[in-house]
Short mmCIF file of C-alpha atoms in Angstrom, two decimals:
data_model
loop_
_atom_site.label_atom_id
_atom_site.label_comp_id
_atom_site.label_asym_id
_atom_site.label_seq_id
_atom_site.Cartn_x
_atom_site.Cartn_y
_atom_site.Cartn_z
CA LEU A 162 -4.60 -5.95 83.71
CA ILE A 163 -1.24 -7.54 84.07
CA SER A 164 -1.07 -11.23 84.83
CA LYS A 165 1.91 -11.07 87.09
CA ALA A 166 1.47 -11.04 90.86
CA ARG A 167 3.30 -7.80 91.30
CA ALA A 168 2.35 -4.57 89.70
CA ARG A 169 4.96 -3.49 87.23
CA THR A 170 5.06 -0.30 85.36
CA PHE A 171 5.57 -0.52 81.60
CA LYS A 172 6.47 2.48 79.66
CA LYS A 173 6.90 2.55 75.95
CA SER A 174 6.72 5.71 73.88
CA ILE A 175 5.05 5.78 70.54
CA THR A 176 7.51 6.73 67.84
CA PRO A 177 6.74 7.37 64.15
CA GLY A 178 7.83 4.15 62.38
CA ALA A 179 7.98 1.63 65.26
CA VAL A 180 5.79 -1.36 64.60
CA ALA A 181 6.24 -2.82 68.10
CA GLU A 182 4.47 0.15 69.66
CA ASP A 183 1.26 -0.51 67.79
CA ASN A 184 1.39 -4.22 68.65
CA ALA A 185 1.86 -3.48 72.39
CA ALA A 186 -0.97 -0.98 72.38
CA GLU A 187 -3.25 -3.37 70.56
CA SER A 188 -2.46 -6.23 73.04
CA LEU A 189 -3.14 -4.07 76.03
CA SER A 190 -6.30 -2.63 74.51
CA SER A 191 -7.74 -6.10 74.08
CA GLN A 192 -7.46 -6.69 77.86
CA ILE A 193 -9.19 -3.47 78.90
CA PRO A 194 -12.94 -3.82 79.47
CA PRO A 195 -15.24 -1.92 77.13
CA SER A 196 -16.46 0.19 79.99
CA LEU A 197 -12.95 1.57 80.42
CA THR A 198 -12.19 2.30 76.82
CA SER A 199 -15.57 3.70 75.93
CA ALA A 200 -16.26 5.90 78.92
CA SER A 201 -14.45 8.61 80.81
CA ALA A 202 -12.54 7.90 84.01
CA GLU A 203 -14.70 10.22 86.03
CA ASP A 204 -17.94 8.54 84.92
CA ASN A 205 -16.80 5.02 85.85
CA PHE A 206 -14.84 5.76 88.99
CA ASN A 207 -14.99 8.49 91.54
CA LYS A 208 -12.15 9.67 93.68
CA ASP A 209 -13.16 7.35 96.58
CA GLY A 210 -13.19 4.30 94.34
CA GLU A 211 -16.98 3.96 94.48
CA GLU A 212 -19.10 3.20 91.47
CA PRO A 213 -21.39 6.06 90.60
CA ALA A 214 -25.13 5.54 90.64
CA ASN A 215 -25.57 6.30 86.97
CA ASN A 216 -23.69 3.58 85.09
CA GLU A 217 -24.95 4.36 81.60
CA GLU A 218 -22.64 4.30 78.64
CA SER A 219 -20.67 7.44 78.28
CA THR A 220 -19.42 9.25 75.27
CA THR A 221 -16.06 8.84 73.70
CA SER A 222 -14.59 11.90 75.40
CA LEU A 223 -12.46 12.06 78.55
CA ARG A 224 -13.53 14.47 81.23
CA GLY A 225 -10.75 16.13 83.12
CA THR A 226 -7.48 17.60 82.08
CA LEU A 227 -4.99 15.63 80.07
CA PRO A 228 -1.41 16.60 80.67
CA GLN A 229 -0.18 18.77 77.80
CA LYS A 230 3.14 17.76 76.35
CA SER A 231 5.43 19.53 74.00
CA GLY A 232 6.53 16.30 72.32
CA ARG A 233 4.53 13.51 70.65
CA GLY A 234 0.97 12.83 71.69
CA ASN A 235 -0.29 16.42 71.80
CA VAL A 236 -3.78 16.91 70.50
CA GLU A 237 -3.85 18.59 67.12
CA GLY A 238 -6.83 19.81 65.20
CA PRO A 239 -9.76 22.09 66.05
CA GLU A 240 -10.03 20.84 69.64
CA ALA A 241 -6.40 21.69 70.39
CA ARG A 242 -6.58 25.05 68.70
CA ASP A 243 -9.56 26.36 70.68
CA GLY A 244 -7.65 26.00 73.98
CA SER A 245 -10.29 23.89 75.71
CA THR A 246 -9.15 21.85 78.76
CA GLY A 247 -12.46 20.23 79.45
CA ASP A 248 -13.72 17.70 76.97
CA VAL A 249 -11.14 16.59 74.39
CA ALA A 250 -12.51 14.67 71.45
CA ILE A 251 -10.34 11.76 70.52
CA ALA A 252 -10.32 10.76 66.88
CA PRO A 253 -8.64 8.42 66.52
CA LEU A 254 -7.41 7.11 69.91
CA SER A 255 -4.24 5.32 70.87
CA LEU A 256 -3.06 3.85 74.16
CA ARG A 257 0.32 4.79 75.50
CA VAL A 258 1.50 2.33 78.15
CA SER A 259 4.35 3.34 80.38
CA SER A 260 6.20 0.09 80.86
CA GLN A 261 9.52 0.51 82.46
CA ILE A 262 10.34 -2.40 84.72
CA ASP A 263 12.04 -1.45 87.91
CA GLU A 264 14.99 -3.73 88.13
CA GLU A 265 15.20 -3.20 91.83
CA ASP A 266 11.54 -3.71 92.75
CA ASN A 267 12.23 -7.05 94.41
CA GLU A 268 14.47 -5.35 96.93
CA ASN A 269 12.44 -2.18 97.43
CA PRO A 270 8.69 -2.66 96.94
CA ASP A 271 8.10 1.01 97.56
CA THR A 272 9.56 1.89 94.18
CA ALA A 273 7.07 -0.25 92.31
CA ALA A 274 4.98 2.75 91.40
CA HIS A 275 6.39 5.01 88.69
CA SER A 276 6.64 8.71 89.38
CA ASN A 277 4.21 9.41 86.56
CA THR A 278 1.58 6.97 87.91
CA THR A 279 -1.71 8.64 88.75
CA ASN A 280 -3.69 5.62 90.07
CA ALA A 281 -1.49 3.22 92.00
CA LEU A 282 -2.54 -0.37 92.64
CA PRO A 283 -2.71 -1.06 96.41
CA PRO A 284 -1.02 -4.24 97.60
CA HIS A 285 -4.23 -5.76 98.90
CA SER A 286 -6.13 -5.32 95.70
CA PRO A 287 -6.66 -8.39 93.58
CA ILE A 288 -4.98 -8.38 90.24
CA GLY A 289 -6.64 -9.39 87.03
CA THR A 290 -10.10 -9.84 88.62
CA ASP A 291 -13.39 -8.13 88.06
CA GLU A 292 -13.27 -6.88 91.63
CA GLY A 293 -10.05 -5.06 91.05
CA ILE A 294 -11.30 -3.47 87.90
CA ASN A 295 -14.70 -2.53 89.19
CA GLY A 296 -13.12 -1.22 92.35
CA GLY A 297 -11.81 1.70 90.41
CA VAL A 298 -8.13 0.87 90.72
CA LEU A 299 -6.01 0.91 87.58
CA PRO A 300 -3.17 -1.58 87.70
CA ALA A 301 -0.88 0.66 85.68
CA GLU A 302 -0.75 4.04 84.07
CA VAL A 303 -3.04 4.14 81.06
CA VAL A 304 -2.86 7.35 79.11
CA ILE A 305 -5.11 7.74 76.10
CA GLU A 306 -3.61 10.11 73.58
CA PRO A 307 -4.49 11.11 70.00
CA ILE A 308 -2.40 9.79 67.10
CA ASP A 309 -0.31 12.32 65.31
CA VAL A 310 -2.73 12.88 62.44
CA GLN A 311 -0.25 14.79 60.30
CA ILE A 312 2.30 11.95 60.34
CA ALA A 313 -0.38 9.38 59.59
CA ASP A 314 -1.56 11.42 56.62
CA ASP A 315 1.99 11.76 55.29
CA VAL A 316 2.59 8.02 55.59
CA ASP A 317 -0.71 7.29 53.89
CA LYS A 318 0.08 9.67 51.02
CA ASP A 319 3.52 8.13 50.57
CA ILE A 320 2.03 4.62 50.40
CA LYS A 321 -0.58 5.71 47.86
CA GLN A 322 2.05 7.50 45.78
CA ARG A 323 4.25 4.39 45.68
CA ALA A 324 1.22 2.28 44.73
CA ARG A 325 0.37 4.64 41.86
CA VAL A 326 3.95 4.56 40.57
CA LYS A 327 3.93 0.77 40.61
CA ILE A 328 0.57 0.65 38.81
CA TRP A 329 1.73 2.98 36.04
CA PHE A 330 5.01 1.08 35.76
CA TYR A 331 3.19 -2.20 35.19
CA ILE A 332 0.76 -0.54 32.77
CA GLY A 333 3.71 0.79 30.76
CA ILE A 334 5.39 -2.62 30.65
CA PHE A 335 2.14 -4.25 29.57
CA SER A 336 1.58 -1.65 26.82
CA VAL A 337 5.06 -2.17 25.41
CA VAL A 338 4.58 -5.95 25.38
CA VAL A 339 1.22 -5.60 23.60
CA VAL A 340 2.69 -3.31 20.92
CA VAL A 341 5.61 -5.64 20.29
CA VAL A 342 3.32 -8.65 20.00
CA VAL A 343 1.00 -6.86 17.54
CA VAL A 344 3.89 -5.71 15.34
CA VAL A 345 5.41 -9.19 15.27
CA MET A 346 2.07 -10.72 14.32
CA ILE A 347 1.50 -8.22 11.47
CA VAL A 348 4.97 -8.80 10.07
CA ALA A 349 4.56 -12.57 10.33
CA ILE A 350 1.23 -12.49 8.51
CA ARG A 351 2.42 -10.27 5.67
CA MET A 352 5.65 -12.04 5.03
CA LYS A 353 5.62 -15.20 3.02
CA THR A 354 8.62 -17.41 2.71
CA PRO A 355 8.37 -19.32 -0.56
CA GLU A 356 10.66 -22.17 -1.28
CA LEU A 357 13.98 -20.95 -2.55
CA ILE A 358 15.12 -22.07 -5.93
CA THR A 359 18.85 -22.34 -6.32
CA PRO A 360 19.97 -20.68 -9.57
CA GLN A 361 21.64 -23.10 -11.96
CA LEU A 362 25.17 -22.16 -12.90
CA SER A 363 26.33 -22.48 -16.46
CA SER A 364 28.83 -25.28 -17.09
CA VAL A 365 30.54 -23.11 -19.72
CA PRO A 366 32.57 -20.27 -18.22
CA SER A 367 32.21 -16.89 -19.85
CA ASN A 368 35.17 -15.44 -21.70
CA MET A 369 34.68 -11.91 -20.48
CA PRO A 370 33.00 -10.49 -17.37
CA SER A 371 29.60 -8.94 -17.98
CA MET A 372 29.59 -5.18 -18.38
CA ILE A 373 25.91 -4.92 -17.39
CA PRO A 374 25.39 -3.88 -13.78
CA SER A 375 23.37 -6.43 -11.90
CA ILE A 376 21.87 -6.65 -8.45
CA ALA A 377 20.94 -9.61 -6.33
CA PRO A 378 17.20 -10.26 -5.88
CA SER A 379 15.85 -8.16 -3.02
CA THR A 380 13.74 -10.96 -1.51
CA ALA A 381 13.33 -14.69 -1.70
CA ARG A 382 10.08 -14.12 -3.59
CA THR A 383 11.93 -12.03 -6.17
CA ALA A 384 14.44 -14.83 -6.69
CA VAL A 385 11.66 -17.35 -7.26
CA LEU A 386 9.84 -15.15 -9.78
CA GLN A 387 13.09 -14.28 -11.53
CA ASN A 388 13.97 -17.91 -12.09
CA PHE A 389 10.43 -18.73 -13.17
CA LEU A 390 10.37 -15.99 -15.83
CA SER A 391 13.76 -17.12 -17.08
CA ASP A 392 12.85 -20.80 -17.16
CA GLU A 393 9.62 -20.05 -19.03
CA ASN A 394 11.57 -18.02 -21.62
CA VAL A 395 9.52 -14.96 -20.86
CA SER A 396 12.63 -12.86 -20.17
CA ASP A 397 16.31 -13.64 -20.23
CA ILE A 398 18.14 -13.76 -16.94
CA THR A 399 20.54 -10.97 -17.92
CA SER A 400 17.75 -8.45 -18.45
CA LEU A 401 16.02 -9.48 -15.25
CA GLN A 402 19.20 -8.92 -13.24
CA ASP A 403 20.11 -5.62 -14.87
CA ARG A 404 18.95 -3.03 -12.36
CA THR A 405 18.64 -0.37 -15.09
CA SER A 406 16.40 -2.45 -17.34
CA PRO A 407 12.60 -2.24 -17.54
CA GLN A 408 12.56 -6.03 -17.01
CA ASN A 409 14.14 -5.63 -13.58
CA LYS A 410 11.81 -2.77 -12.67
CA ALA A 411 8.79 -4.86 -13.63
CA LEU A 412 10.14 -7.80 -11.64
CA VAL A 413 10.66 -5.70 -8.52
CA TRP A 414 7.20 -4.18 -8.86
CA ILE A 415 5.31 -7.46 -9.27
CA SER A 416 7.38 -9.07 -6.51
CA ASP A 417 7.41 -6.39 -3.83
CA GLU A 418 5.02 -3.58 -4.73
CA ASP A 419 2.05 -5.14 -6.49
CA GLY A 420 -0.95 -5.28 -4.18
CA MET A 421 -2.25 -8.42 -5.91
CA GLN A 422 0.88 -10.42 -4.91
CA ARG A 423 0.31 -13.17 -7.45
CA ASP A 424 2.38 -16.30 -7.36
CA ALA A 425 4.19 -17.71 -10.37
CA ASN A 426 1.68 -20.54 -10.71
CA ASP A 427 -1.20 -18.08 -11.21
CA GLN A 428 -2.51 -18.41 -14.77
CA ASN A 429 -2.47 -14.62 -15.26
CA PHE A 430 0.88 -13.95 -13.60
CA ILE A 431 2.84 -13.76 -16.87
CA GLN A 432 0.48 -11.35 -18.61
CA ARG A 433 0.50 -9.08 -15.54
CA PHE A 434 4.29 -9.07 -15.59
CA VAL A 435 4.32 -8.34 -19.34
CA LEU A 436 1.96 -5.39 -18.98
CA SER A 437 4.04 -3.93 -16.15
CA LEU A 438 7.12 -4.42 -18.34
CA PHE A 439 5.35 -2.65 -21.22
CA TYR A 440 4.66 0.23 -18.82
CA TYR A 441 8.31 0.62 -17.81
CA ALA A 442 9.64 0.00 -21.34
CA THR A 443 7.54 2.87 -22.70
CA ASN A 444 8.50 5.27 -19.92
CA GLY A 445 5.19 4.93 -18.12
CA GLU A 446 6.16 7.40 -15.39
CA ASN A 447 5.98 10.14 -18.06
CA TRP A 448 2.74 9.10 -19.73
CA SER A 449 0.35 11.97 -20.19
CA SER A 450 -2.54 9.97 -18.77
CA CYS A 451 -3.39 6.80 -16.85
CA TYR A 452 0.09 6.41 -15.47
CA LYS A 453 0.53 4.82 -12.06
CA GLU A 454 -1.72 6.45 -9.45
CA ASP A 455 -3.19 8.92 -11.96
CA MET A 456 -6.31 10.23 -10.24
CA HIS A 457 -7.80 11.61 -13.48
CA CYS A 458 -7.69 8.43 -15.51
CA THR A 459 -11.09 7.47 -16.93
CA SER A 460 -10.44 3.89 -15.83
CA SER A 461 -8.08 2.14 -13.44
CA PRO A 462 -4.56 3.40 -14.23
CA PHE A 463 -1.68 1.07 -14.99
CA LEU A 464 -0.13 -0.80 -12.04
CA SER A 465 -3.31 -0.48 -9.98
CA ASP A 466 -4.10 -3.07 -7.33
CA VAL A 467 -6.88 -4.49 -9.48
CA HIS A 468 -6.97 -7.14 -12.17
CA GLU A 469 -4.90 -6.11 -15.17
CA CYS A 470 -7.93 -6.57 -17.42
CA ASP A 471 -9.40 -3.52 -15.65
CA TRP A 472 -6.44 -1.28 -16.44
CA PHE A 473 -6.97 1.48 -18.96
CA GLY A 474 -6.70 0.41 -22.61
CA ILE A 475 -6.76 -3.32 -21.81
CA TRP A 476 -9.46 -5.65 -23.13
CA CYS A 477 -9.77 -9.32 -22.16
CA ASN A 478 -11.89 -12.27 -23.19
CA ASN A 479 -14.08 -14.35 -20.90
CA ALA A 480 -11.05 -16.33 -19.77
CA ARG A 481 -9.45 -13.07 -18.58
CA GLU A 482 -6.78 -13.26 -21.25
CA ILE A 483 -5.62 -10.06 -22.89
CA VAL A 484 -6.91 -9.71 -26.46
CA SER A 485 -6.42 -5.99 -27.06
CA ILE A 486 -4.08 -3.19 -26.01
CA ARG A 487 -5.29 0.20 -27.19
CA ILE A 488 -3.28 3.09 -25.85
CA GLY A 489 -3.40 5.32 -28.88
CA THR A 490 -5.26 8.47 -29.89
CA GLY A 491 -8.35 6.67 -31.10
CA GLY A 492 -11.11 8.79 -29.61
CA HIS A 493 -8.62 10.91 -27.65
CA VAL A 494 -7.32 14.36 -28.48
CA ASN A 495 -3.86 14.15 -26.93
CA SER A 496 -1.12 11.58 -27.20
CA PHE A 497 -0.39 9.30 -24.27
CA ASN A 498 3.31 10.03 -24.77
CA LEU A 499 4.47 6.39 -24.90
CA ASP A 500 8.20 6.69 -25.41
CA GLY A 501 10.56 3.76 -25.95
CA THR A 502 10.58 0.36 -27.63
CA LEU A 503 8.11 -2.49 -27.47
CA PRO A 504 9.50 -5.35 -25.36
CA ARG A 505 9.88 -8.82 -26.88
CA GLU A 506 8.14 -10.30 -23.83
CA MET A 507 4.83 -9.26 -25.39
CA THR A 508 4.95 -12.48 -27.38
CA ALA A 509 3.75 -14.16 -24.18
CA LEU A 510 0.36 -12.54 -24.82
CA THR A 511 -0.64 -15.33 -27.16
CA SER A 512 -4.32 -14.29 -27.31
CA LEU A 513 -3.53 -10.76 -28.45
CA GLU A 514 -5.64 -9.70 -31.45
CA TRP A 515 -5.35 -5.93 -31.62
CA VAL A 516 -2.61 -3.42 -30.77
CA ASP A 517 -3.21 0.31 -31.03
CA PHE A 518 -0.28 2.55 -30.16
CA ASN A 519 -1.14 5.40 -32.52
CA SER A 520 0.32 8.89 -32.05
CA ASN A 521 3.06 8.22 -29.55
CA LYS A 522 6.86 8.24 -29.55
CA LEU A 523 7.66 4.57 -30.02
CA LYS A 524 11.08 3.98 -31.55
CA GLY A 525 13.15 1.30 -33.18
CA GLU A 526 12.16 -1.08 -35.93
CA ILE A 527 8.82 -2.77 -36.36
CA PRO A 528 9.28 -5.76 -34.03
CA VAL A 529 9.98 -9.01 -35.85
CA TRP A 530 8.39 -10.92 -32.98
CA LEU A 531 4.97 -9.56 -33.97
CA GLY A 532 4.89 -12.47 -36.40
CA GLU A 533 4.69 -14.86 -33.44
CA LEU A 534 1.33 -13.47 -32.36
CA THR A 535 -0.69 -15.66 -34.70
CA ASN A 536 -4.03 -14.31 -33.48
CA LEU A 537 -3.07 -10.75 -34.30
CA GLY A 538 -5.63 -9.15 -36.60
CA MET A 539 -4.95 -5.40 -36.33
CA ILE A 540 -1.64 -3.53 -36.11
CA GLU A 541 -2.17 0.19 -35.62
CA MET A 542 0.98 2.10 -34.82
CA TYR A 543 0.81 5.18 -37.01
CA ASP A 544 2.34 8.51 -36.11
CA ASN A 545 5.34 7.18 -34.20
CA GLU A 546 9.09 7.09 -34.84
CA PHE A 547 9.57 3.59 -36.22
CA GLU A 548 12.40 3.05 -38.69
CA GLY A 549 13.49 0.31 -41.11
CA THR A 550 11.08 -1.61 -43.27
CA LEU A 551 8.25 -4.07 -42.85
CA PRO A 552 9.59 -7.38 -41.53
CA ASP A 553 8.68 -10.45 -43.55
CA SER A 554 7.38 -12.07 -40.36
CA LEU A 555 4.24 -9.92 -40.59
CA PHE A 556 3.28 -11.47 -43.90
CA GLY A 557 2.81 -14.85 -42.29
CA LEU A 558 0.00 -13.76 -39.97
CA PRO A 559 -3.07 -15.61 -41.21
CA ASN A 560 -5.63 -13.42 -39.43
CA LEU A 561 -4.10 -10.03 -40.12
CA LYS A 562 -6.66 -7.63 -41.57
CA THR A 563 -5.27 -4.17 -40.89
CA ILE A 564 -1.78 -2.68 -41.09
CA SER A 565 -1.68 0.99 -40.20
CA LEU A 566 1.87 2.34 -40.07
CA ARG A 567 1.48 5.76 -41.66
CA SER A 568 3.55 8.76 -40.57
CA ASN A 569 6.64 6.95 -39.38
CA ARG A 570 10.17 6.79 -40.74
CA LEU A 571 9.83 3.52 -42.55
CA GLY A 572 11.59 2.95 -45.86
CA GLY A 573 13.00 0.38 -48.22
CA THR A 574 11.04 -1.72 -50.61
CA LEU A 575 7.76 -3.46 -50.08
CA SER A 576 8.26 -7.21 -50.24
CA ALA A 577 6.24 -9.30 -52.65
CA LYS A 578 5.45 -11.57 -49.69
CA ILE A 579 2.77 -9.10 -48.72
CA GLY A 580 0.58 -10.95 -51.20
CA GLN A 581 0.40 -13.83 -48.69
CA LEU A 582 -1.92 -11.76 -46.53
CA SER A 583 -5.02 -13.07 -48.20
CA ASN A 584 -7.29 -11.68 -45.49
CA LEU A 585 -5.78 -8.21 -45.46
CA GLU A 586 -8.40 -5.50 -45.85
CA SER A 587 -6.64 -2.23 -45.01
CA LEU A 588 -3.03 -1.23 -45.77
CA TYR A 589 -1.93 2.24 -44.68
CA LEU A 590 1.71 3.05 -45.43
CA GLN A 591 1.40 6.72 -46.37
CA HIS A 592 3.81 9.43 -45.23
CA ASN A 593 6.87 7.21 -45.04
CA MET A 594 9.95 6.77 -47.21
CA PHE A 595 9.21 3.60 -49.19
CA TYR A 596 10.73 3.57 -52.65
CA ARG A 597 11.08 1.55 -55.84
CA THR A 598 8.27 -0.26 -57.55
CA LEU A 599 5.25 -1.80 -55.98
CA PRO A 600 5.11 -5.58 -56.28
CA ASN A 601 2.57 -6.86 -58.76
CA VAL A 602 0.85 -9.05 -56.21
CA PHE A 603 -2.36 -7.19 -55.54
CA LEU A 604 -4.20 -9.32 -58.09
CA SER A 605 -4.38 -12.08 -55.49
CA MET A 606 -5.47 -9.84 -52.59
CA GLN A 607 -9.16 -10.00 -53.23
CA ASN A 608 -10.24 -8.76 -49.77
CA LEU A 609 -8.49 -5.40 -49.98
CA LYS A 610 -10.80 -2.49 -49.29
CA GLU A 611 -8.48 0.44 -48.56
CA VAL A 612 -4.91 1.05 -49.80
CA ALA A 613 -3.03 4.25 -49.00
CA PHE A 614 0.50 4.55 -50.40
CA HIS A 615 0.58 8.32 -50.91
CA ASN A 616 3.48 10.55 -49.89
CA ASN A 617 6.26 8.00 -50.42
CA THR A 618 8.78 7.62 -53.24
CA PHE A 619 7.35 4.62 -55.04
CA SER A 620 8.28 4.58 -58.68
CA GLY A 621 7.56 2.60 -61.87
CA SER A 622 4.13 1.89 -63.27
CA ILE A 623 0.90 1.59 -61.36
CA PRO A 624 0.15 -2.06 -60.53
CA MET A 625 -3.06 -3.77 -61.61
CA PHE A 626 -5.93 -4.20 -59.20
CA GLU A 627 -8.14 -6.20 -61.51
CA ARG A 628 -9.50 -8.62 -58.92
CA SER A 629 -9.92 -6.14 -56.11
CA THR A 630 -13.67 -5.98 -56.41
CA LYS A 631 -14.04 -4.84 -52.81
CA LEU A 632 -11.60 -1.95 -53.11
CA LYS A 633 -13.15 1.35 -52.03
CA LEU A 634 -10.15 3.61 -51.53
CA LEU A 635 -6.90 3.79 -53.50
CA LYS A 636 -4.48 6.65 -52.85
CA LEU A 637 -1.30 6.64 -54.94
CA ASN A 638 -0.75 10.39 -55.13
CA ASP A 639 2.54 12.19 -54.40
CA ASN A 640 4.92 9.46 -55.49
CA LEU A 641 7.16 8.97 -58.53
CA PHE A 642 4.88 6.78 -60.66
CA THR A 643 5.27 7.11 -64.41
CA GLY A 644 3.56 5.82 -67.53
CA THR A 645 -0.12 5.77 -68.32
CA ILE A 646 -3.10 5.03 -66.13
CA PRO A 647 -4.23 1.42 -66.63
CA GLU A 648 -7.71 0.56 -67.83
CA ASN A 649 -10.39 -0.60 -65.46
CA ASN A 650 -11.39 -4.11 -66.35
CA GLY A 651 -14.43 -4.10 -64.10
CA SER A 652 -12.48 -4.55 -60.90
CA PHE A 653 -13.30 -1.14 -59.41
CA VAL A 654 -17.01 -1.67 -59.03
CA SER A 655 -16.90 -0.54 -55.39
CA LEU A 656 -14.28 2.19 -55.73
CA SER A 657 -15.30 5.56 -54.26
CA LYS A 658 -11.95 7.42 -53.99
CA LEU A 659 -9.04 7.34 -56.48
CA HIS A 660 -6.17 9.82 -56.05
CA LEU A 661 -3.50 9.85 -58.79
CA HIS A 662 -2.11 13.41 -58.72
CA GLY A 663 1.44 14.36 -57.80
CA ASN A 664 3.12 11.77 -60.04
CA GLY A 665 4.74 11.65 -63.50
CA LEU A 666 1.73 10.03 -65.20
CA THR A 667 0.80 11.01 -68.73
CA GLY A 668 -1.85 10.27 -71.32
CA THR A 669 -5.62 10.34 -70.96
CA MET A 670 -7.84 9.17 -68.17
CA PRO A 671 -9.31 5.83 -69.30
CA GLU A 672 -12.99 5.92 -70.24
CA SER A 673 -13.65 2.84 -68.11
CA ILE A 674 -12.72 4.85 -65.06
CA CYS A 675 -14.72 7.90 -66.11
CA ARG A 676 -17.86 5.76 -66.43
CA LEU A 677 -17.60 5.08 -62.69
CA ARG A 678 -18.38 8.77 -62.31
CA THR A 679 -20.79 9.46 -65.12
CA GLN A 680 -22.67 6.19 -65.44
CA TYR A 681 -22.36 4.18 -62.25
CA GLN A 682 -21.83 7.17 -59.98
CA THR A 683 -19.89 5.14 -57.46
CA LEU A 684 -16.64 7.07 -57.81
CA ARG A 685 -16.98 10.26 -55.76
CA GLU A 686 -13.37 11.51 -55.82
CA LEU A 687 -10.99 11.33 -58.77
CA THR A 688 -7.85 13.49 -58.88
CA ALA A 689 -5.09 13.77 -61.51
CA ASP A 690 -2.41 16.23 -62.80
CA CYS A 691 -4.76 17.80 -65.27
CA GLY A 692 -4.46 21.44 -64.21
CA ASP A 693 -1.30 22.35 -66.11
CA SER A 694 -1.23 23.85 -69.56
CA PRO A 695 -0.77 21.66 -71.42
CA PRO A 696 -2.00 19.06 -68.88
CA GLU A 697 0.04 16.00 -68.12
CA VAL A 698 -3.13 13.94 -67.93
CA ASN A 699 -6.12 14.76 -70.03
CA CYS A 700 -9.24 14.51 -67.88
CA SER A 701 -12.47 16.44 -68.37
CA SER A 702 -14.33 18.14 -65.56
CA LEU A 703 -17.09 15.58 -65.92
CA CYS A 704 -14.61 12.83 -65.12
CA CYS A 705 -12.07 14.26 -62.66
CA THR A 706 -13.39 15.94 -59.54
CA GLN A 707 -10.15 17.88 -59.04
CA CYS A 708 -7.32 18.71 -61.46
CA MET A 709 -4.06 19.38 -59.68
CA ILE A 710 -1.10 21.42 -60.92
CA ASP A 711 2.19 19.51 -60.83
#
């Protein structure tokens, strides 16, 4: 087995962690014939060195007694525990080669054999030849011992544990990287960076610092929209920058919170901003119904992530332009609790034809800017808290047909310019504080159908309605009118209700009016102060339907 001429004894113990041991054993094992490694020593060689007659392949057990050691190499497992000294199963096997070179073997050949050698190589035997091997002589001590199974298992477990730790470590790193990448991508997609517009500074310095608290735009998008609304004269820059104003709240909402995220160049951007401003200006958070995120609204509530034409109380034409805002009690039992003032920015709704804010808590004066909405045909804002008088700007609306402002706190005199409303059909000013005489302009208002001036403090004589052939309702009761009741010159052919009680009128009810009851039977209600004794107005039961006591 050893290529050198002289037999040397190599001895090298197997230790737990030495790599060289395994390499030496593997090199030596490759030089041992299969017959030696696969069969027992007794089967292949007898004590006399003769080959036995039966040379069949043997099993993988060694017959004989292996020297028992207290150190490494002892057999562990079931075979060791049962105390057997005969057949020892080897699983797995390892070769231990005693390889200690005698440094003095050149001088003393007798010491060439190690004390532990069991089969010495005689000097005449050939080395490294088939004859020497088949002759039954082992060139060196070859001891086949079992591997320490417990140590091998521990090493294997440690390697697997380290591998698992590394795998989980890399999985964790990969997961973190994936999460970071996903978050960055989502943020990048949602964020838009519009072109910044540098605000223009005024060339004229202000005399005093502004007392209105302002705040810088929260985002670049907010700055762009702010400048756009200012440049388009929708809102003034001061209101947009005032963090307490409804204009600023609407700007922040449409810039940062609105799910539609419309750009300034969208054709419906302005009207969406105006409606959101209307919401904040009328204290929308405290509306009784259809406020933001109201789950019980019969339609989409205000500030929903849908088109503004689908919000409650909003009607649009085919071009998706707002033509009507009806958030009053029409058809509803309870008030919507709109509280505040109407913003001037509503003039941007140039297609608006009808406003209905009845039975709310709107305050301030009737907006002068209503006169800029030239398509406006109906103004219904009764039962609110408006003050002042009717602005002259209303009388220039060419399409205005209905003015309903009853039950407010309006006062003053009624301007003669109201006669310019040639298309006006209904005028409801009852339950206010108007005073002085009525202008004598109703002769030219030929389309009037209903006039209600009752419960004010109008005074003077009753005006003529000679050309009001379409008039069906005229209520002048509970004022301070004096004088006699004028004759009907055929103008009241359509009149069905005439209330004159609660005034200082005297005389007799004209026969031309009584014939509307007795002959034409068109007049269904006629009241006067004819219940006193003596009566202030003489009116028979055939003429007056109800005589009131003053």
